[in-house]
Short mmCIF file of C-alpha atoms in Angstrom, two decimals:
data_model
loop_
_atom_site.label_atom_id
_atom_site.label_comp_id
_atom_site.label_asym_id
_atom_site.label_seq_id
_atom_site.Cartn_x
_atom_site.Cartn_y
_atom_site.Cartn_z
CA MET A 154 -26.52 -9.17 -29.97
CA SER A 155 -26.88 -12.65 -28.48
CA VAL A 156 -24.35 -13.99 -31.00
CA ASP A 157 -21.72 -11.63 -29.56
CA VAL A 158 -22.58 -12.27 -25.90
CA GLN A 159 -23.00 -16.04 -25.94
CA PRO A 160 -19.39 -17.18 -26.56
CA SER A 161 -18.02 -15.09 -23.69
CA HIS A 162 -20.74 -16.46 -21.46
CA ILE A 163 -19.74 -20.02 -22.36
CA ASP A 164 -16.05 -19.19 -21.82
CA GLN A 165 -16.85 -17.79 -18.38
CA ILE A 166 -18.73 -20.95 -17.41
CA LYS A 167 -15.78 -23.07 -18.58
CA GLN A 168 -13.34 -20.93 -16.60
CA THR A 169 -15.50 -21.10 -13.47
CA ASN A 170 -15.94 -24.88 -13.71
CA ILE A 171 -12.28 -25.62 -14.36
CA GLY A 172 -11.30 -23.39 -11.43
CA LEU A 173 -13.81 -25.14 -9.17
CA VAL A 174 -12.54 -28.60 -10.12
CA TYR A 175 -8.91 -27.55 -9.61
CA ARG A 176 -9.74 -26.04 -6.21
CA LEU A 177 -11.47 -29.21 -5.02
CA ILE A 178 -8.56 -31.37 -6.20
CA ASP A 179 -6.13 -29.03 -4.42
CA GLN A 180 -8.15 -29.10 -1.21
CA TYR A 181 -9.22 -32.76 -1.11
CA GLY A 182 -6.73 -34.60 -3.32
CA PRO A 183 -6.11 -37.37 -3.89
CA ILE A 184 -9.80 -37.55 -4.73
CA SER A 185 -11.69 -39.90 -7.04
CA ARG A 186 -13.58 -38.62 -10.03
CA ILE A 187 -16.84 -39.84 -8.50
CA ALA A 188 -16.24 -37.93 -5.27
CA LEU A 189 -15.14 -34.92 -7.31
CA SER A 190 -18.37 -35.00 -9.32
CA LYS A 191 -20.43 -34.99 -6.14
CA LYS A 192 -18.51 -32.14 -4.50
CA ALA A 193 -18.47 -30.02 -7.67
CA LYS A 194 -22.12 -30.86 -8.49
CA LEU A 195 -21.06 -31.43 -12.09
CA ALA A 196 -21.94 -34.35 -14.35
CA PRO A 197 -19.38 -37.21 -14.51
CA ALA A 198 -18.86 -36.50 -18.22
CA SER A 199 -17.96 -32.89 -17.44
CA ILE A 200 -15.55 -34.00 -14.72
CA THR A 201 -13.89 -36.43 -17.12
CA LYS A 202 -13.43 -33.72 -19.76
CA ILE A 203 -12.11 -31.09 -17.35
CA THR A 204 -9.71 -33.44 -15.55
CA ARG A 205 -8.38 -34.74 -18.87
CA GLU A 206 -7.54 -31.16 -19.90
CA LEU A 207 -5.85 -30.51 -16.55
CA ILE A 208 -3.85 -33.75 -16.80
CA ASP A 209 -2.79 -32.97 -20.39
CA ALA A 210 -1.57 -29.56 -19.18
CA HIS A 211 0.41 -31.27 -16.36
CA LEU A 212 -1.53 -29.32 -13.74
CA VAL A 213 -3.15 -32.42 -12.23
CA LYS A 214 -1.96 -36.02 -12.09
CA GLU A 215 -3.41 -39.42 -11.25
CA THR A 216 -2.19 -41.28 -8.21
CA GLU A 217 -3.09 -44.47 -6.37
CA PHE A 218 -4.52 -44.24 -2.90
CA PRO A 219 -6.05 -46.94 -0.69
CA GLY A 220 -9.82 -47.25 -0.78
CA LEU A 221 -11.47 -46.93 2.62
CA GLY A 222 -12.25 -50.38 3.97
CA PHE A 223 -11.78 -52.20 0.65
CA ARG A 224 -9.29 -54.87 -0.34
CA GLY A 225 -7.72 -55.31 -3.74
CA ARG A 226 -6.28 -52.71 -6.09
CA PRO A 227 -5.91 -49.18 -4.74
CA ALA A 228 -8.30 -46.55 -6.07
CA ILE A 229 -7.12 -44.02 -8.64
CA GLY A 230 -7.41 -40.46 -7.48
CA LEU A 231 -6.40 -37.01 -8.66
CA LYS A 232 -4.08 -34.53 -7.04
CA VAL A 233 -2.45 -31.27 -8.04
CA ASP A 234 0.79 -31.60 -10.00
CA SER A 235 2.87 -28.61 -8.90
CA GLU A 236 6.24 -30.08 -9.85
CA GLY A 237 8.16 -27.81 -12.20
CA TRP A 238 5.65 -24.95 -12.01
CA GLN A 239 6.75 -21.79 -10.27
CA PHE A 240 5.64 -18.20 -9.86
CA LEU A 241 7.40 -15.09 -8.64
CA CYS A 242 6.09 -13.20 -5.59
CA ILE A 243 7.15 -9.62 -4.93
CA ARG A 244 6.34 -7.59 -1.86
CA ILE A 245 7.23 -3.88 -1.84
CA ASP A 246 7.27 -2.01 1.48
CA GLU A 247 8.74 1.28 2.60
CA GLY A 248 12.49 0.87 2.13
CA ARG A 249 12.27 -2.89 1.64
CA ILE A 250 11.48 -5.48 -1.01
CA VAL A 251 10.95 -9.23 -0.63
CA ILE A 252 11.16 -11.51 -3.67
CA GLY A 253 10.29 -15.19 -3.55
CA LEU A 254 9.76 -18.22 -5.76
CA ARG A 255 6.90 -20.58 -4.94
CA ASP A 256 5.38 -23.62 -6.62
CA LEU A 257 1.71 -23.86 -7.60
CA SER A 258 0.89 -25.35 -4.20
CA CYS A 259 2.31 -22.12 -2.69
CA ASN A 260 5.25 -23.98 -1.13
CA LEU A 261 8.22 -21.65 -0.77
CA VAL A 262 11.22 -22.51 -2.96
CA VAL A 263 13.43 -19.53 -2.10
CA GLU A 264 12.90 -16.04 -0.70
CA GLU A 265 15.22 -13.04 -0.40
CA GLN A 266 14.84 -9.67 1.29
CA PHE A 267 16.66 -6.48 0.35
CA ALA A 268 16.78 -2.82 1.22
CA PHE A 269 14.95 -0.90 -1.50
CA SER A 270 15.23 2.74 -2.43
CA VAL A 271 14.96 4.76 -5.61
CA LEU A 272 18.41 6.06 -6.46
CA GLN A 273 18.92 9.59 -7.68
CA GLY A 274 18.61 9.75 -11.45
CA HIS A 275 16.66 6.50 -11.58
CA SER A 276 12.95 5.77 -11.63
CA PHE A 277 11.00 3.46 -9.34
CA LEU A 278 10.54 1.10 -12.29
CA ASP A 279 14.29 1.04 -13.08
CA CYS A 280 15.15 0.09 -9.50
CA LEU A 281 12.43 -2.56 -9.29
CA VAL A 282 13.44 -4.23 -12.56
CA ASP A 283 17.08 -4.21 -11.44
CA LYS A 284 16.14 -6.10 -8.25
CA ILE A 285 14.11 -8.66 -10.23
CA ASP A 286 16.86 -9.21 -12.82
CA ASN A 287 19.49 -9.70 -10.12
CA PHE A 288 17.23 -12.17 -8.32
CA PHE A 289 16.85 -14.20 -11.53
CA LEU A 290 20.62 -14.18 -12.07
CA ARG A 291 21.27 -15.50 -8.56
CA GLN A 292 18.53 -18.13 -8.76
CA GLN A 293 19.18 -19.51 -12.26
CA ALA A 294 19.80 -23.00 -10.90
CA THR A 295 16.52 -22.91 -9.00
CA LEU A 296 14.24 -21.54 -11.74
CA GLU A 297 11.87 -23.86 -13.57
CA ARG A 298 8.68 -23.06 -15.54
CA LEU A 299 7.71 -19.56 -14.44
CA THR A 300 3.95 -19.09 -14.84
CA ALA A 301 3.12 -15.68 -13.37
CA ILE A 302 4.29 -12.73 -11.29
CA SER A 303 2.33 -11.38 -8.33
CA ILE A 304 3.09 -8.07 -6.64
CA THR A 305 1.77 -6.46 -3.48
CA ILE A 306 2.37 -2.88 -2.41
CA ASN A 307 0.72 -0.54 0.08
CA ALA A 308 -0.33 2.05 -2.46
CA ILE A 309 -3.42 3.12 -4.36
CA VAL A 310 -3.62 0.53 -7.12
CA ASP A 311 -5.90 -0.58 -9.94
CA PRO A 312 -5.59 -4.38 -9.79
CA ILE A 313 -7.54 -5.00 -12.99
CA ASN A 314 -5.30 -2.86 -15.19
CA GLY A 315 -2.13 -3.36 -13.15
CA VAL A 316 -1.62 0.34 -12.43
CA ILE A 317 -0.07 1.90 -9.32
CA HIS A 318 -1.76 5.31 -9.08
CA SER A 319 0.21 6.70 -6.14
CA SER A 320 2.29 5.66 -3.15
CA PRO A 321 2.98 7.24 0.27
CA TYR A 322 6.61 6.08 0.05
CA TYR A 323 7.70 6.37 -3.58
CA ASP A 324 7.39 8.95 -6.34
CA ILE A 325 4.82 7.12 -8.46
CA GLN A 326 2.07 8.59 -10.61
CA ASN A 327 -0.18 6.25 -12.61
CA LEU A 328 2.55 3.68 -13.27
CA PRO A 329 1.36 0.89 -15.67
CA LEU A 330 3.46 -1.73 -13.89
CA GLY A 331 1.42 -4.74 -15.03
CA LYS A 332 1.62 -3.80 -18.71
CA PHE A 333 5.35 -3.11 -18.54
CA LEU A 334 6.24 -6.39 -16.80
CA HIS A 335 3.92 -8.38 -19.07
CA GLN A 336 5.60 -6.94 -22.17
CA ARG A 337 9.01 -7.66 -20.67
CA THR A 338 8.31 -11.23 -19.52
CA GLY A 339 5.24 -12.42 -21.44
CA LEU A 340 3.77 -13.61 -18.12
CA PRO A 341 0.43 -12.83 -16.47
CA ILE A 342 0.95 -10.09 -13.85
CA PHE A 343 -1.18 -9.81 -10.71
CA LEU A 344 -1.03 -6.56 -8.71
CA GLN A 345 -2.87 -5.86 -5.47
CA HIS A 346 -2.74 -3.66 -2.40
CA GLY A 347 -0.89 -5.44 0.40
CA ILE A 348 -3.85 -5.34 2.79
CA ALA A 349 -6.28 -6.77 0.23
CA ALA A 350 -3.83 -9.55 -0.64
CA TRP A 351 -3.37 -10.32 3.07
CA THR A 352 -7.15 -10.55 3.46
CA ILE A 353 -7.32 -12.99 0.55
CA ALA A 354 -4.57 -15.10 2.15
CA GLU A 355 -6.39 -15.21 5.49
CA SER A 356 -9.65 -16.20 3.78
CA LEU A 357 -7.98 -18.99 1.80
CA TYR A 358 -5.90 -20.66 4.50
CA GLY A 359 -5.77 -18.46 7.58
CA ALA A 360 -8.00 -17.12 10.35
CA GLY A 361 -10.78 -16.34 7.86
CA GLU A 362 -10.91 -19.78 6.26
CA ASN A 363 -14.48 -20.99 5.54
CA CYS A 364 -15.78 -17.54 6.49
CA GLN A 365 -17.95 -15.97 3.79
CA ASP A 366 -18.36 -12.52 5.35
CA LEU A 367 -15.41 -10.96 7.10
CA ILE A 368 -13.61 -7.69 7.71
CA GLN A 369 -9.86 -7.60 8.15
CA LEU A 370 -8.53 -4.50 9.83
CA VAL A 371 -4.82 -3.68 9.67
CA ILE A 372 -3.34 -1.37 12.29
CA ASP A 373 0.26 -0.69 11.41
CA ASN A 374 2.03 2.32 9.96
CA ASN A 375 -0.74 2.05 7.39
CA VAL A 376 -4.34 1.61 8.55
CA GLY A 377 -6.76 -0.08 6.19
CA ALA A 378 -9.32 -2.83 5.79
CA GLY A 379 -10.13 -5.63 3.41
CA ILE A 380 -13.74 -6.79 3.22
CA MET A 381 -15.15 -10.05 1.92
CA THR A 382 -18.86 -10.46 1.32
CA ALA A 383 -20.34 -13.79 0.17
CA GLY A 384 -16.79 -15.06 -0.30
CA GLN A 385 -15.75 -12.27 -2.68
CA MET A 386 -13.52 -9.27 -2.10
CA LEU A 387 -15.49 -6.05 -2.00
CA HIS A 388 -14.59 -3.82 -4.96
CA ALA A 389 -12.39 -6.61 -6.32
CA GLY A 390 -12.45 -4.99 -9.75
CA ASN A 391 -11.31 -1.62 -8.48
CA HIS A 392 -9.54 -0.36 -5.37
CA SER A 393 -10.25 -3.36 -3.15
CA VAL A 394 -8.95 -1.79 0.05
CA VAL A 395 -11.55 0.03 2.10
CA GLU A 396 -9.74 3.23 3.01
CA VAL A 397 -10.78 3.44 6.66
CA GLY A 398 -7.39 4.97 7.40
CA HIS A 399 -8.43 8.04 5.46
CA ILE A 400 -11.68 8.76 7.27
CA GLN A 401 -11.40 12.16 8.92
CA ILE A 402 -11.68 11.89 12.71
CA GLU A 403 -9.84 15.07 13.77
CA PRO A 404 -10.83 18.10 11.64
CA ASP A 405 -8.06 20.17 13.27
CA GLY A 406 -5.51 17.36 13.14
CA GLU A 407 -2.38 16.63 11.17
CA ARG A 408 -2.26 16.74 7.37
CA CYS A 409 -2.12 13.27 5.86
CA TYR A 410 -0.10 12.23 2.79
CA CYS A 411 -3.43 11.70 0.98
CA GLY A 412 -3.98 15.48 1.16
CA ASN A 413 -6.74 15.51 3.80
CA ILE A 414 -6.47 16.59 7.42
CA GLY A 415 -6.99 14.49 10.55
CA CYS A 416 -7.26 11.05 8.93
CA LEU A 417 -7.59 8.02 11.21
CA GLU A 418 -4.14 6.89 10.04
CA THR A 419 -2.57 10.11 11.35
CA VAL A 420 -3.94 9.25 14.82
CA VAL A 421 -3.75 5.45 15.22
CA GLY A 422 -1.01 4.56 12.71
CA LEU A 423 1.79 2.97 14.70
CA LYS A 424 4.30 5.73 14.00
CA LYS A 425 1.86 8.23 15.52
CA VAL A 426 1.05 5.94 18.44
CA LEU A 427 4.75 5.61 19.24
CA GLN A 428 5.27 9.37 18.99
CA LYS A 429 2.37 10.02 21.35
CA SER A 430 3.55 7.36 23.82
CA TYR A 431 7.10 8.73 23.83
CA PHE A 432 5.82 12.25 24.43
CA LEU A 433 3.60 11.11 27.32
CA THR A 434 6.18 9.01 29.09
CA LYS A 435 9.44 10.90 28.37
CA GLY A 436 11.06 8.27 30.51
CA TYR A 437 12.34 5.95 27.81
CA SER A 438 15.90 6.37 26.67
CA GLY A 439 16.34 6.26 22.90
CA SER A 440 13.42 5.46 20.64
CA LEU A 441 10.33 3.63 21.81
CA SER A 442 9.69 0.43 19.81
CA VAL A 443 6.36 -1.33 19.32
CA ASP A 444 7.64 -4.30 21.33
CA LEU A 445 8.58 -2.05 24.23
CA LEU A 446 5.25 -0.23 23.97
CA CYS A 447 3.31 -3.51 24.20
CA GLN A 448 5.48 -4.85 27.01
CA SER A 449 4.87 -1.65 28.99
CA ALA A 450 1.12 -2.11 28.55
CA ILE A 451 1.39 -5.75 29.63
CA ASP A 452 3.33 -4.62 32.71
CA GLY A 453 0.48 -2.25 33.56
CA ASP A 454 1.97 1.14 32.66
CA PRO A 455 -1.12 3.37 33.03
CA LEU A 456 -0.06 5.97 30.42
CA ILE A 457 0.74 3.37 27.75
CA THR A 458 -2.43 1.44 28.59
CA GLU A 459 -4.41 4.63 28.07
CA VAL A 460 -2.83 5.04 24.63
CA ILE A 461 -3.91 1.49 23.69
CA TYR A 462 -7.42 2.24 24.98
CA ASP A 463 -7.56 5.36 22.82
CA VAL A 464 -6.56 3.34 19.73
CA GLY A 465 -9.26 0.77 20.53
CA GLU A 466 -11.97 3.40 21.02
CA ARG A 467 -11.21 5.23 17.79
CA ILE A 468 -10.96 2.01 15.79
CA GLY A 469 -14.08 0.63 17.48
CA ARG A 470 -16.23 3.59 16.44
CA ILE A 471 -15.31 3.06 12.78
CA MET A 472 -15.75 -0.71 13.04
CA ALA A 473 -19.23 -0.27 14.54
CA VAL A 474 -20.34 1.54 11.38
CA MET A 475 -18.78 -1.19 9.22
CA VAL A 476 -20.50 -3.92 11.24
CA ASN A 477 -23.86 -2.23 10.65
CA ILE A 478 -23.18 -2.04 6.92
CA PHE A 479 -21.58 -5.44 6.23
CA ASN A 480 -22.79 -7.70 9.09
CA PRO A 481 -19.59 -9.79 9.18
CA GLU A 482 -19.20 -13.15 10.87
CA ARG A 483 -15.69 -12.29 11.94
CA ILE A 484 -13.35 -9.33 12.30
CA LEU A 485 -9.68 -10.13 11.84
CA ILE A 486 -7.09 -7.80 13.33
CA GLY A 487 -3.67 -7.72 11.73
CA SER A 488 -1.34 -5.64 13.84
CA PRO A 489 1.79 -5.68 16.01
CA LEU A 490 -0.65 -4.57 18.72
CA ASN A 491 -2.09 -8.10 18.76
CA SER A 492 0.37 -8.84 21.56
CA VAL A 493 -1.86 -6.62 23.75
CA LYS A 494 -5.14 -7.91 22.32
CA HIS A 495 -6.36 -8.61 25.87
CA ILE A 496 -6.47 -4.81 26.25
CA LEU A 497 -7.26 -3.73 22.69
CA TYR A 498 -9.99 -6.18 21.61
CA PRO A 499 -12.42 -5.64 24.53
CA VAL A 500 -12.33 -1.89 23.88
CA ILE A 501 -13.13 -2.41 20.18
CA GLN A 502 -15.84 -4.92 21.09
CA GLN A 503 -17.38 -2.50 23.58
CA GLN A 504 -17.58 0.28 21.00
CA ILE A 505 -19.17 -2.11 18.48
CA ALA A 506 -21.71 -3.27 21.06
CA GLN A 507 -22.61 0.33 21.99
CA ARG A 508 -22.81 1.72 18.47
CA SER A 509 -24.12 -1.03 16.16
CA LEU A 510 -27.26 -3.13 15.85
CA PRO A 511 -27.36 -5.73 18.65
CA GLY A 512 -28.28 -8.53 16.26
CA TYR A 513 -25.11 -7.80 14.31
CA SER A 514 -22.69 -6.93 17.11
CA GLN A 515 -23.54 -9.98 19.24
CA GLN A 516 -22.68 -12.50 16.54
CA VAL A 517 -19.38 -11.02 15.36
CA GLU A 518 -16.13 -12.31 16.84
CA ILE A 519 -12.79 -10.49 16.86
CA VAL A 520 -9.74 -12.67 16.25
CA ALA A 521 -6.09 -12.13 15.37
CA THR A 522 -4.89 -12.87 11.86
CA GLN A 523 -3.01 -16.14 11.49
CA PHE A 524 -0.19 -14.61 9.45
CA ASP A 525 2.02 -11.69 10.39
CA ASN A 526 2.30 -10.27 6.85
CA THR A 527 6.09 -10.18 6.72
CA GLY A 528 6.85 -12.39 3.69
CA THR A 529 5.39 -13.12 0.26
CA LEU A 530 2.43 -15.27 1.33
CA PRO A 531 -0.13 -12.51 0.55
CA ALA A 532 1.33 -12.21 -2.96
CA ALA A 533 1.11 -16.00 -3.29
CA ALA A 534 -2.57 -15.82 -2.36
CA LEU A 535 -3.20 -13.77 -5.52
CA ILE A 536 -1.93 -16.71 -7.59
CA LYS A 537 -3.97 -19.21 -5.62
CA GLN A 538 -7.07 -17.07 -6.13
CA ALA A 539 -6.38 -16.84 -9.88
CA LEU A 540 -6.05 -20.63 -10.04
CA TYR A 541 -9.25 -21.18 -8.09
CA ASN A 542 -11.30 -18.82 -10.27
CA GLY A 543 -9.83 -20.43 -13.39
CA GLU A 544 -8.27 -17.26 -14.79
CA LEU A 545 -4.65 -18.40 -14.53
CA LEU A 546 -5.48 -22.03 -15.39
CA ILE A 547 -6.91 -20.97 -18.75
CA GLU A 548 -3.81 -18.88 -19.52
CA ILE A 549 -1.48 -21.75 -18.63
CA MET A 550 -3.47 -24.26 -20.68
CA GLN A 551 -3.51 -21.96 -23.70
CA GLY A 552 0.26 -21.61 -23.48
#
């Protein structure tokens, strides 16, 4: 048995080490091999071997940089070589798709946004592939070495097998999207729920950076949470979104698209919040937008302020349970309601303080996400994560 297990164990160590070295070069480059060895806690010989492989694959390059306080020849350091490498980012929302090209440093090359709907007589897959093909045709002059495709969608997904199980917006049932696109392009395909990908982005270079234990709560038309414990996404190998939006809070409430009744999302999802606010006020001409809702709360409208309080209380009760379970350092809130965070956050904090262990609730801070989740940055974070854990690096190096 050990003969079968050992090679995969060695391969996993190699993948982990090469991902670690690449991450440190990306974060601290240009960096000397000596400094890299110390930060990675790997032997100089191992650093030499790994960096040689990365240089040969044109993923890392040597560069001169001045030594601190020394005269003479500049030191030779290593930095990421992202020139010529690109990956495709796709974000699928209700009625909209965003497609972008980025380099391996996640710098945006080009990004386009389109209306997206499934035409009669066509499948979701047909329409998606048509958008991708047309994007490639328009961007032929911009395309270089395409290394991977990453896709985010607010749906129930299996990120390991690249399957979209179901969607609240599109007629999808167990769609093997990853397999289909891989067979069509030959590229690695990364699929993830939009909220989970957003959480990964915030943890890599946003409001959750350097935070090992965090909860990100999204309050939008969809309500969900991404959770990181010890620097890893919870349930990363399965459905990595914690479905707080589908916790029943009103047994006699509205039926949700998931099939249950009275889900949190049917009460505090922004569409429902706007409907409730419009019904209460009846004084707004036309439709009530989120911006107008927030401005009314800022201006002190008592009815709208009460609606925001109600959202905070209901969210806070759920978050109190999650704080007791996961003991996070930080709670990130991603929502258009962040413009009234001076009203919303204290209510959530109060519920957490009342309903969770004092030792946990007193140390947790509530902060707004750094990104607004409108473009392809969350999809790009999937690529960055795959580079940092070595998975994508190994695939690139093996050709």
